[in-house]
XYZ file of C-alpha atoms in Angstrom:
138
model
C 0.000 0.000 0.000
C 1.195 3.146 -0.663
C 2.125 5.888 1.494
C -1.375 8.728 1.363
C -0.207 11.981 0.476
C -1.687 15.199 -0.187
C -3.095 15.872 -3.834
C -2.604 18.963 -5.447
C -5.827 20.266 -6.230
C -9.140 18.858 -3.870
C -12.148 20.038 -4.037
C -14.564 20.611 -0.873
C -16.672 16.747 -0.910
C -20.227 16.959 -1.605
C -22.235 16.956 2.287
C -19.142 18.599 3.986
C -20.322 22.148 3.564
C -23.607 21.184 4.060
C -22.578 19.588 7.542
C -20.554 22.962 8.507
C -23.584 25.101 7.635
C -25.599 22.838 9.600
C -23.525 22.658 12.429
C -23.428 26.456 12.890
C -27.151 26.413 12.745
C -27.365 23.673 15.476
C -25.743 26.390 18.355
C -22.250 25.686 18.125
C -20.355 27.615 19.806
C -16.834 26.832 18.862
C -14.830 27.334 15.515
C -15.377 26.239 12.331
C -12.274 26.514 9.469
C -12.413 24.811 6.172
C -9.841 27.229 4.670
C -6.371 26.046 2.875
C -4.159 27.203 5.677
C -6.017 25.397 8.683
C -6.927 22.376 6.278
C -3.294 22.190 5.052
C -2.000 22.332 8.967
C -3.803 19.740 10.129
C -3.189 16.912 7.070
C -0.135 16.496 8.904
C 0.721 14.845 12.678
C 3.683 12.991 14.258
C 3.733 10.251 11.496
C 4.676 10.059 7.591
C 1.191 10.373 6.751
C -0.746 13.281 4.669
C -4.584 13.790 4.602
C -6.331 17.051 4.143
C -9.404 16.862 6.083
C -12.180 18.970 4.291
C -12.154 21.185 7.806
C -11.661 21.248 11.111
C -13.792 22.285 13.890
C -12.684 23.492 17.144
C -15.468 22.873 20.095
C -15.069 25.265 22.923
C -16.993 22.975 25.781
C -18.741 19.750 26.128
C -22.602 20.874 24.660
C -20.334 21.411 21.622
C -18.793 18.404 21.243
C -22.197 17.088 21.721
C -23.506 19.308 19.059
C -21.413 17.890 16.922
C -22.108 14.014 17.617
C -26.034 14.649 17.366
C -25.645 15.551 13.803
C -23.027 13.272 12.269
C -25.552 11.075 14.217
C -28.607 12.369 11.423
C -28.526 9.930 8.350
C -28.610 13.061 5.941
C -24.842 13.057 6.960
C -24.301 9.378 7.078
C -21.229 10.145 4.907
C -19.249 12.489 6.568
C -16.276 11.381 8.702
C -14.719 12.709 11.665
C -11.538 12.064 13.561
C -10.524 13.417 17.174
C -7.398 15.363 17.350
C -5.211 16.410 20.451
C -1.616 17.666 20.273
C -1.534 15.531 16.937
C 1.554 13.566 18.114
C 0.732 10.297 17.419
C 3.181 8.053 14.843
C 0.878 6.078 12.895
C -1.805 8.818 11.721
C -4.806 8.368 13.712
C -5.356 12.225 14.267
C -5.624 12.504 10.421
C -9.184 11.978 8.217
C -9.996 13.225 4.834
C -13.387 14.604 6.611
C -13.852 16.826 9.495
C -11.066 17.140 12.208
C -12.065 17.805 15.628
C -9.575 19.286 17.252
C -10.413 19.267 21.268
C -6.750 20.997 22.171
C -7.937 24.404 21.274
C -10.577 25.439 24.033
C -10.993 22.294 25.561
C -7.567 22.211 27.377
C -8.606 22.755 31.303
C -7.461 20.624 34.327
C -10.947 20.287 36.084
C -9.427 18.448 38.978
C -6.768 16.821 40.843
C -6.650 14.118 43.563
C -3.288 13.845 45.048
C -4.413 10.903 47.694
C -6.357 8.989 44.803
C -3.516 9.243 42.591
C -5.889 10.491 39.687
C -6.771 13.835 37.424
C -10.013 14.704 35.966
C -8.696 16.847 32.348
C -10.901 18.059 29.187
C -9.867 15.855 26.256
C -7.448 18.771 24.825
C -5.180 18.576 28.226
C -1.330 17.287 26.829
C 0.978 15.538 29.005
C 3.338 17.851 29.732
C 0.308 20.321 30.978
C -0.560 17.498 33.392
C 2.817 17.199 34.691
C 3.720 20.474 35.031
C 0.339 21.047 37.268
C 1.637 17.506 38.847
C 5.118 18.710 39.350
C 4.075 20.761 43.072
């Protein structure tokens, strides 16, 4: 198999725009970027692989990320595909789609709460590593 890579010229899929326009419609809150820089950006992560998603959305809280779910969950948009992304530093390209990124590291990046004695940390899915350790580190 070879290795994906981006082609030169793509053109927005048919249902993506529709799903975007849709999505703002729904309440969310968060961002919404299906230009060439962001799109271009985010085809790479910590691997060889290229895909240029046709957008990426960037929820700012939970009720968005629910937002988001309820429609992709609508069969009108049965063909529209969405991967999660964090810091994108994963090696084998799981961050990357040809759909709809969702990147959580944005807005959704909070440390909600620690428990020292239980040895565990409640985070938003956008919290990194080294943001846990540092807050850790005292």
């Amino acid at each position: 198999m070879p290795i994906a890579r981006l082609q030169p010229q793509e053109q927005t899929a048919p249902g993506y725009s529709e799903f975007l326009a849709a999505l703002r419609e729904a309440g969310f809150d968060g961002e919404i970027d299906a230009g060439a820089a962001q799109r271009t950006v985010l085809a790479t992560d910590n691997s060889i692989y290229q895909r240029r998603p046709q957008a990426a959305v960037f929820p700012c809280h939970a009720q968005d990320v629910q937002c988001v779910l309820a429609l992709l969950a609508e069969p009108r948009f049965a063909g529209v595909a969405l991967a999660a992304r964090g810091g994108g530093t994963g090696t084998n390209g799981q961050s990357l789609t040809d759909g709809i990124v969702l990147d959580l590291s944005r807005h959704m990046h909070r440390i909600l709460e620690i428990d020292v004695q239980g040895r565990w940390a409640r985070v938003q899915a956008g919290v990194v590593k080294d943001q846990l350790n540092a807050a850790l580190a005292p």
